[in-house]
Structure formats: structure tokens, C-alpha cells
Short mmCIF file of C-alpha atoms in Angstrom, two decimals:
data_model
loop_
_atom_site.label_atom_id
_atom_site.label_comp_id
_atom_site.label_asym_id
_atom_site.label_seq_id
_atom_site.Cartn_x
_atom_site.Cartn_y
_atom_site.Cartn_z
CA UNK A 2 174.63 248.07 199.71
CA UNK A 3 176.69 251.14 200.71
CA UNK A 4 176.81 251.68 204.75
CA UNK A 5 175.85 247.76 205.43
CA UNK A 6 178.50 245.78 205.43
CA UNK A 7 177.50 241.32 205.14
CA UNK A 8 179.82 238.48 205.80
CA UNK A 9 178.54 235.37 204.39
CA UNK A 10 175.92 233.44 206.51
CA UNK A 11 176.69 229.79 206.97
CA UNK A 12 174.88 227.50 204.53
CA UNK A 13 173.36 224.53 205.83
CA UNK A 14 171.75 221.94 203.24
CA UNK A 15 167.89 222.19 203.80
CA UNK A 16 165.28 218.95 203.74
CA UNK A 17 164.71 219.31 200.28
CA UNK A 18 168.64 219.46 199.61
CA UNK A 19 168.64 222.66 198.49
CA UNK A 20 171.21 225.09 200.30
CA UNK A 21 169.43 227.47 203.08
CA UNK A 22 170.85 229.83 205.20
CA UNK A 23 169.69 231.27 208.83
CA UNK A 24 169.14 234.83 208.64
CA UNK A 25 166.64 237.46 209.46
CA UNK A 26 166.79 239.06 205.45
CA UNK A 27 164.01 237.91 203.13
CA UNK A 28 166.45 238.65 200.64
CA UNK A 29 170.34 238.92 200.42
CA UNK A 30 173.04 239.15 197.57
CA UNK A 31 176.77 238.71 198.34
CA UNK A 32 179.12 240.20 196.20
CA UNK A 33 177.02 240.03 193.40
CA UNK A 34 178.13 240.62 190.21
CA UNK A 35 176.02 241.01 186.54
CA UNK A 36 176.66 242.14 183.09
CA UNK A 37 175.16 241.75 179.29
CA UNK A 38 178.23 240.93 177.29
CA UNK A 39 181.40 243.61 177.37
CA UNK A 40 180.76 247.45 178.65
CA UNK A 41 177.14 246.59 179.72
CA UNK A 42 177.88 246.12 183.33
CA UNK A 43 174.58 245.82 185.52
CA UNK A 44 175.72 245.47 188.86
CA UNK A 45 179.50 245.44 190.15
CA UNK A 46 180.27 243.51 193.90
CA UNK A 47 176.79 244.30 195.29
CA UNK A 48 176.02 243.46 198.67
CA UNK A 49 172.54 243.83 199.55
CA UNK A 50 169.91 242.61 202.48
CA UNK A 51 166.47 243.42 202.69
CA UNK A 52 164.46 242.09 205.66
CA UNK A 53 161.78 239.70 206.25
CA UNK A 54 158.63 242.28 206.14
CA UNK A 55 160.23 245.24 204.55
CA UNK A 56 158.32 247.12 201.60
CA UNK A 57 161.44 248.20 199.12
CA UNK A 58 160.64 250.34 196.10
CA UNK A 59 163.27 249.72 193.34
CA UNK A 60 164.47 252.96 191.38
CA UNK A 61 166.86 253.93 188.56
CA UNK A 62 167.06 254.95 185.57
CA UNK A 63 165.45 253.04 182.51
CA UNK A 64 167.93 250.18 181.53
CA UNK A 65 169.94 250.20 185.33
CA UNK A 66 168.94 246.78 185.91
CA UNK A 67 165.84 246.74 188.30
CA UNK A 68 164.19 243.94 186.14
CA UNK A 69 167.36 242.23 186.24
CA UNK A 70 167.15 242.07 190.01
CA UNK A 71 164.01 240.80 190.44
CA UNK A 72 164.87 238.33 187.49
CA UNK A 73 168.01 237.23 189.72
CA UNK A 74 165.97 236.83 192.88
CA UNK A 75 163.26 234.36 191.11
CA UNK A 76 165.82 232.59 189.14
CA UNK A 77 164.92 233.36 185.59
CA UNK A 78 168.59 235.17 185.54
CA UNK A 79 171.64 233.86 186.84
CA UNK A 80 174.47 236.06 188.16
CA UNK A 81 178.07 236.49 186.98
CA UNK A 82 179.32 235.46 190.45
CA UNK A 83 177.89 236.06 193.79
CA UNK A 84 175.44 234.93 195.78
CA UNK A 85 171.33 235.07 195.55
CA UNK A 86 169.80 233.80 198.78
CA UNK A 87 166.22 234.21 199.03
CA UNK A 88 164.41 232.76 202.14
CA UNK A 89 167.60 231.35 203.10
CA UNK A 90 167.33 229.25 199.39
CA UNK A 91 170.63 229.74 197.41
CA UNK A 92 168.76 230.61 194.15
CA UNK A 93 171.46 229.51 191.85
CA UNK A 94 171.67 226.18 193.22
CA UNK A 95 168.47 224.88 192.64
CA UNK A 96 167.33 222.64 189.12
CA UNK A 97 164.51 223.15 187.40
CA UNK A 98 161.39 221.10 189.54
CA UNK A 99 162.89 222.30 192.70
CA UNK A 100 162.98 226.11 191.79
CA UNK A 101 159.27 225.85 190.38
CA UNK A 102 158.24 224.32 193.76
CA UNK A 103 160.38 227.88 195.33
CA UNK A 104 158.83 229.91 192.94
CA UNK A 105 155.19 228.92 194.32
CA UNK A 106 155.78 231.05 197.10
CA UNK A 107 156.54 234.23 195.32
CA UNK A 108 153.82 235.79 193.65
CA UNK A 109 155.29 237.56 190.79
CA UNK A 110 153.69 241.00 188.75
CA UNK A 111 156.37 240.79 185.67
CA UNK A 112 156.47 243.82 183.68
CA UNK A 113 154.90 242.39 180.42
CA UNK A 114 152.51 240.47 182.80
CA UNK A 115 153.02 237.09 181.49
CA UNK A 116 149.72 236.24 181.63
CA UNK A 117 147.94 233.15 179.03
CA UNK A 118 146.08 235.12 176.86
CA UNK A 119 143.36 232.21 176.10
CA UNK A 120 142.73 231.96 179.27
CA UNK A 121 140.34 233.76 181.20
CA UNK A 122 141.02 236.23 184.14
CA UNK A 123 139.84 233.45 186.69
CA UNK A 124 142.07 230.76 185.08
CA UNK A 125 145.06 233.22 185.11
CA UNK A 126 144.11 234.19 189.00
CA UNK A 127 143.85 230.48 190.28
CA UNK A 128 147.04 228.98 188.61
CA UNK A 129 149.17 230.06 192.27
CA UNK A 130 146.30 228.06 193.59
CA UNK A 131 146.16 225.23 191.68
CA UNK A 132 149.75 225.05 191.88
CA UNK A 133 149.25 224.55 195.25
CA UNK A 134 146.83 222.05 195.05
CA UNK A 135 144.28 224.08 196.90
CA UNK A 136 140.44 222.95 196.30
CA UNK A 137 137.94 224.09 194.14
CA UNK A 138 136.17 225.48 196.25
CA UNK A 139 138.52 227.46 198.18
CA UNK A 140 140.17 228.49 194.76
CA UNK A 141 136.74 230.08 193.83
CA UNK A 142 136.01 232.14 196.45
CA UNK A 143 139.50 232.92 197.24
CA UNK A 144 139.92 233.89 193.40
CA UNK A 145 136.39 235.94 193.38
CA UNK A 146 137.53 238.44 196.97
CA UNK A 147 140.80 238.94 194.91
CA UNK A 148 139.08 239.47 191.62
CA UNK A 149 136.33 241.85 193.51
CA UNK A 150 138.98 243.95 195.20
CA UNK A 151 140.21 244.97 192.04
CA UNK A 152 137.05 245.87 190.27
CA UNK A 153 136.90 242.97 188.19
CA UNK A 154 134.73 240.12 189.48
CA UNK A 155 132.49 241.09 186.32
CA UNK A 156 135.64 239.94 184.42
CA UNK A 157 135.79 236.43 186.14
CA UNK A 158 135.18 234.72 182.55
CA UNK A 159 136.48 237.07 180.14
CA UNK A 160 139.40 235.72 177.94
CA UNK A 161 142.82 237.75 179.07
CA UNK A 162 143.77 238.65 175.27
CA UNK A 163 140.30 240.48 175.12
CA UNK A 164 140.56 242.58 178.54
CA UNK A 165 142.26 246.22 178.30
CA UNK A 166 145.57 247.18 179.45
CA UNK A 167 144.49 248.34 182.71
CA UNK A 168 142.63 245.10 183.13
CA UNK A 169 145.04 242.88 181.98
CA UNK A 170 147.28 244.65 184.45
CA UNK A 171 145.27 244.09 187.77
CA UNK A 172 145.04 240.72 186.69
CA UNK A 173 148.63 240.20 187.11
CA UNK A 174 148.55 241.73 190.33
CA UNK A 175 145.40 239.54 191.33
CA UNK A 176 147.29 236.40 190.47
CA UNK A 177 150.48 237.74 192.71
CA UNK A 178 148.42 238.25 195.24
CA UNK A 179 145.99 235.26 195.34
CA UNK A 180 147.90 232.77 197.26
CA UNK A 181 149.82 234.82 200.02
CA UNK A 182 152.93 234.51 199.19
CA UNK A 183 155.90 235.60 201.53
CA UNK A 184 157.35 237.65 199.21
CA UNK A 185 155.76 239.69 196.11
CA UNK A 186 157.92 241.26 193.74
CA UNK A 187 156.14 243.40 191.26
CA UNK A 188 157.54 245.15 188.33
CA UNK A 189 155.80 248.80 188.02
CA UNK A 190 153.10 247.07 188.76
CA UNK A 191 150.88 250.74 188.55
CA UNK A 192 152.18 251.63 184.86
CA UNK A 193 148.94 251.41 182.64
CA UNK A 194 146.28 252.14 185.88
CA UNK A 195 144.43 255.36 186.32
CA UNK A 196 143.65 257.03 189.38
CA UNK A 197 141.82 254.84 190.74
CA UNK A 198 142.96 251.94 189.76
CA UNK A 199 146.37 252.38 190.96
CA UNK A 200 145.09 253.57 194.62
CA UNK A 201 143.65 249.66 194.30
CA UNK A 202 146.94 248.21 193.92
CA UNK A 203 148.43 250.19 196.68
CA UNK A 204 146.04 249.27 199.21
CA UNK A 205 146.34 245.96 198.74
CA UNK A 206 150.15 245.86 198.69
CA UNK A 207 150.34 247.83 202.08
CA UNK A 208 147.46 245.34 203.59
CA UNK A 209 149.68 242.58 201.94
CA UNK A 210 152.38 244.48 203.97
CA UNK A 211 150.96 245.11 207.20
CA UNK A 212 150.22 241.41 207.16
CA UNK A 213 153.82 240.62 206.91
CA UNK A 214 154.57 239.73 203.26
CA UNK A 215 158.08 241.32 202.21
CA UNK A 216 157.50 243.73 199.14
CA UNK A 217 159.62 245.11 196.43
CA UNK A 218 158.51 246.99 193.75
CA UNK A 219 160.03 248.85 190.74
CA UNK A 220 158.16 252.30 190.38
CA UNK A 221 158.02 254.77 187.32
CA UNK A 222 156.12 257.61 189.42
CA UNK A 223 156.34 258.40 193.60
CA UNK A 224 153.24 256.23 195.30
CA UNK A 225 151.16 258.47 198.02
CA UNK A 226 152.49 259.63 201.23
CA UNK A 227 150.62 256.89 203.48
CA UNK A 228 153.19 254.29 201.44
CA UNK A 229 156.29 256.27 200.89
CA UNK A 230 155.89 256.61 204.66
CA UNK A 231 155.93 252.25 205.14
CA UNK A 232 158.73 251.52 202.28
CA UNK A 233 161.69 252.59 201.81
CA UNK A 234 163.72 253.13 198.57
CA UNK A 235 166.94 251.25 196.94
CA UNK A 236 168.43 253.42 194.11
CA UNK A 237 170.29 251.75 191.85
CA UNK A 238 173.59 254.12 190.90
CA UNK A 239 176.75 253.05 189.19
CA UNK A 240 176.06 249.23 189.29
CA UNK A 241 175.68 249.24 193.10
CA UNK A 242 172.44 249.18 195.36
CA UNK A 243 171.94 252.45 197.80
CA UNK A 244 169.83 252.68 200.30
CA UNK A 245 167.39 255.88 201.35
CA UNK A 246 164.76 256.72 204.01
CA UNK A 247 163.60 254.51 206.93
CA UNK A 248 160.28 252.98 207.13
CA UNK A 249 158.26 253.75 209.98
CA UNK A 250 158.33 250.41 212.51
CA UNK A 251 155.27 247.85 211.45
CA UNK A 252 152.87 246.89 213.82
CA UNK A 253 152.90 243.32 214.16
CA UNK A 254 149.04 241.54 212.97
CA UNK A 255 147.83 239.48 215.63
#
């Protein structure tokens, strides 16, 4: 990222086996490099770090690669060279059980939602949950505050492929949001909400914030003053990462 020069952290193997790093960044890329095939360069010797607790809102133009960033960070992509460390976890070195088990703590909003459509909205909510192996019990009434804090604890038993666009949408956020993850990455996560709706979704990304959770969004329109005043913003312009604006300071949740 221009203006913040990294050096590579030393990498320590972690109990799992998987390589970890000490740092103070949530996330951190290291000359990172990513393209689709010849002249469709994505991102060229990025270095990046965002902090544990930081609330980043992802911007450039449409096909500049901000899904492909959050894709990198989760795993589902794989860069050209470079390194993806997230929580310390070297992404790219992972295999497939051990990056599920990483994945649990991310709660996710992907852009075409990825939800089961035969499910129904409290199915989709609790997988995070079950994932986790949390009980029944806890998974219901953890599921129904989520579910009621987005206006849709009517829609607890309503199959997903039946719900509306806006609906399906808070869903997805409901299910990123269910099990407290340490890090939410949501992908417009706003785009098919009214009014309303969307002032839903931003309240309970700053509370998810002000509790500590690490945030990055991609966003198609400017969010309110209260939350352009606790992110800040990382444009993405000719393949590399720039940062703008400082976040006020967080108070720290007792």
C-alpha cells in the first residue's frame, strides 16, 4: 500500500501446522501479485496491512479486483506470487479441511450471497453455528436476535429461493454475522436494500465494529457520516492498494 512500507514478519509453524505469523494486522499481503490470463492484470507487487479492529471500505471501479481480494483473503483464489496472511494464517498454505476449519471464523456476505436456496432462512443463519458445533438451543435463540435485528424473524421458516432480493440479502448478512467472527468481509453487502434496510446493516456492522471484529467491505454508494467517520477507505488504482482518511480512535468494549 503506497506510504507503508512491510518487511516480511517471521513465520513460525502454528499447533495445527499451518504457518502463522506475529503481528498486530488482521490482514496483510506481501508483494502480492494477481492476474486473469495475459493483459488482465489485477494487482501488481501489492503490499498491504490492515489492522486487527479496523473497518476498511473497498473501492474501485467495476472489474478492479475488490472481489478478487476478498476471494484471496478466504482462500477461494490463490495469488500469482506473494503472500496472504490472515490472522497470522498463511492462506495459501493451508489444504482443504484445514482452511474450512479457518474459514469458520470469517463470516462471509459474498456478492451473489451463496446462500442454499432449499433451505430456509434459519437453516442458512445457523450453518456458522452448527459448524461450530454450538447447541440447539443456543443456535435458536442466537439465530432468532440475529434474524429479529434484521426484520425477519417472521421469515425464520421461509425457504431462501422464495424470499425477495432484499430478504435474501439480509440473510446473508445474518449468517455473517451469527457466530462472531473476528473478521467479516462483505461484498456490497447494501446493494438490493432500501432505506431502511440498509441503515440495518450498518448498525450492525459498526456494533460488530465497536465490539472489535475487523471489517472490510466493498461499497457501490458512500455509507452515512456516523460510519465514514469509523472506516476508512482503500482505493484500488492501477493494480495497487491506496490508502485514504483516518478513522477516528475506537473505544475499547469492556
Amino acid at each position: 500500500m503506497t506510504g507503508e512500507a512491510l518487511s516480511p514478519p517471521s513465520v513460525s509453524e502454528s499447533d495445527a501446522g499451518s504457518k502463522t505469523v506475529k503481528s498486530p494486522a488482521m490482514v496483510e499481503c506481501l508483494h502480492l501479485h494477481k492476474a486473469y490470463g495475459r493483459g488482465r492484470g489485477v494487482f501488481h507487487d501489492v503490499d498491504v496491512r490492515i489492522h486487527r479492529g479496523e473497518f476498511v471500505c473497498l473501492t474501485g471501479p467495476g472489474g478492479s479486483g475488490k472481489t478478487t481480494f476478498l476471494n484471496l483473503l478466504t482462500g477461494q483464489e490463490t495469488p500469482d506470487s506473494g503472500i496472504v496472511l490472515v490472522d497470522g494464517v498463511n492462506v495459501q498454505t493451508l489444504g482443504e479441511q484445514k482452511l474450512a476449519r479457518f474459514r469458520q471464523r470469517i463470516g462471509v456476505v459474498y456478492q451473489d450471497l451463496k446462500l442454499v436456496p432449499n433451505w430456509t432462512v434459519f437453516e442458512n443463519v445457523a450453518l456458522p453455528l452448527i459448524a461450530l458445533s454450538k447447541g440447539e438451543a443456543f443456535a435458536r435463540q442466537r439465530v432468532g436476535q440475529v434474524l429479529s435485528s434484521l426484520r425477519l424473524q417472521g421469515k425464520k421458516t421461509a425457504v431462501c429461493e422464495r424470499l425477495s432480493e432484499g430478504e435474501r440479502q439480509r440473510t446473508a448478512v445474518a449468517r455473517a454475522l451469527v457466530h462472531n467472527p473476528i473478521l467479516i468481509l462483505a461484498d456490497e453487502p447494501t446493494a438490493h436494500l432500501d432505506n431502511q434496510d440498509e441503515a440495518l446493516v450498518w448498525g450492525l456492522l459498526r456494533n460488530a465494529h465497536l465490539a472489535g471484529t475487523t471489517i472490510i467491505i466493498t461499497c457501490h454508494q458512500a455509507p452515512g457520516i456516523e460510519m465514514q467517520e469509523a472506516m476508512y477507505r482503500l482505493q484500488i488504482c492501477e493494480q495497487r492498494l491506496v490508502r485514504h482518511g483516518v478513522p477516528l480512535p475506537r473505544q475499547p468494549v469492556c
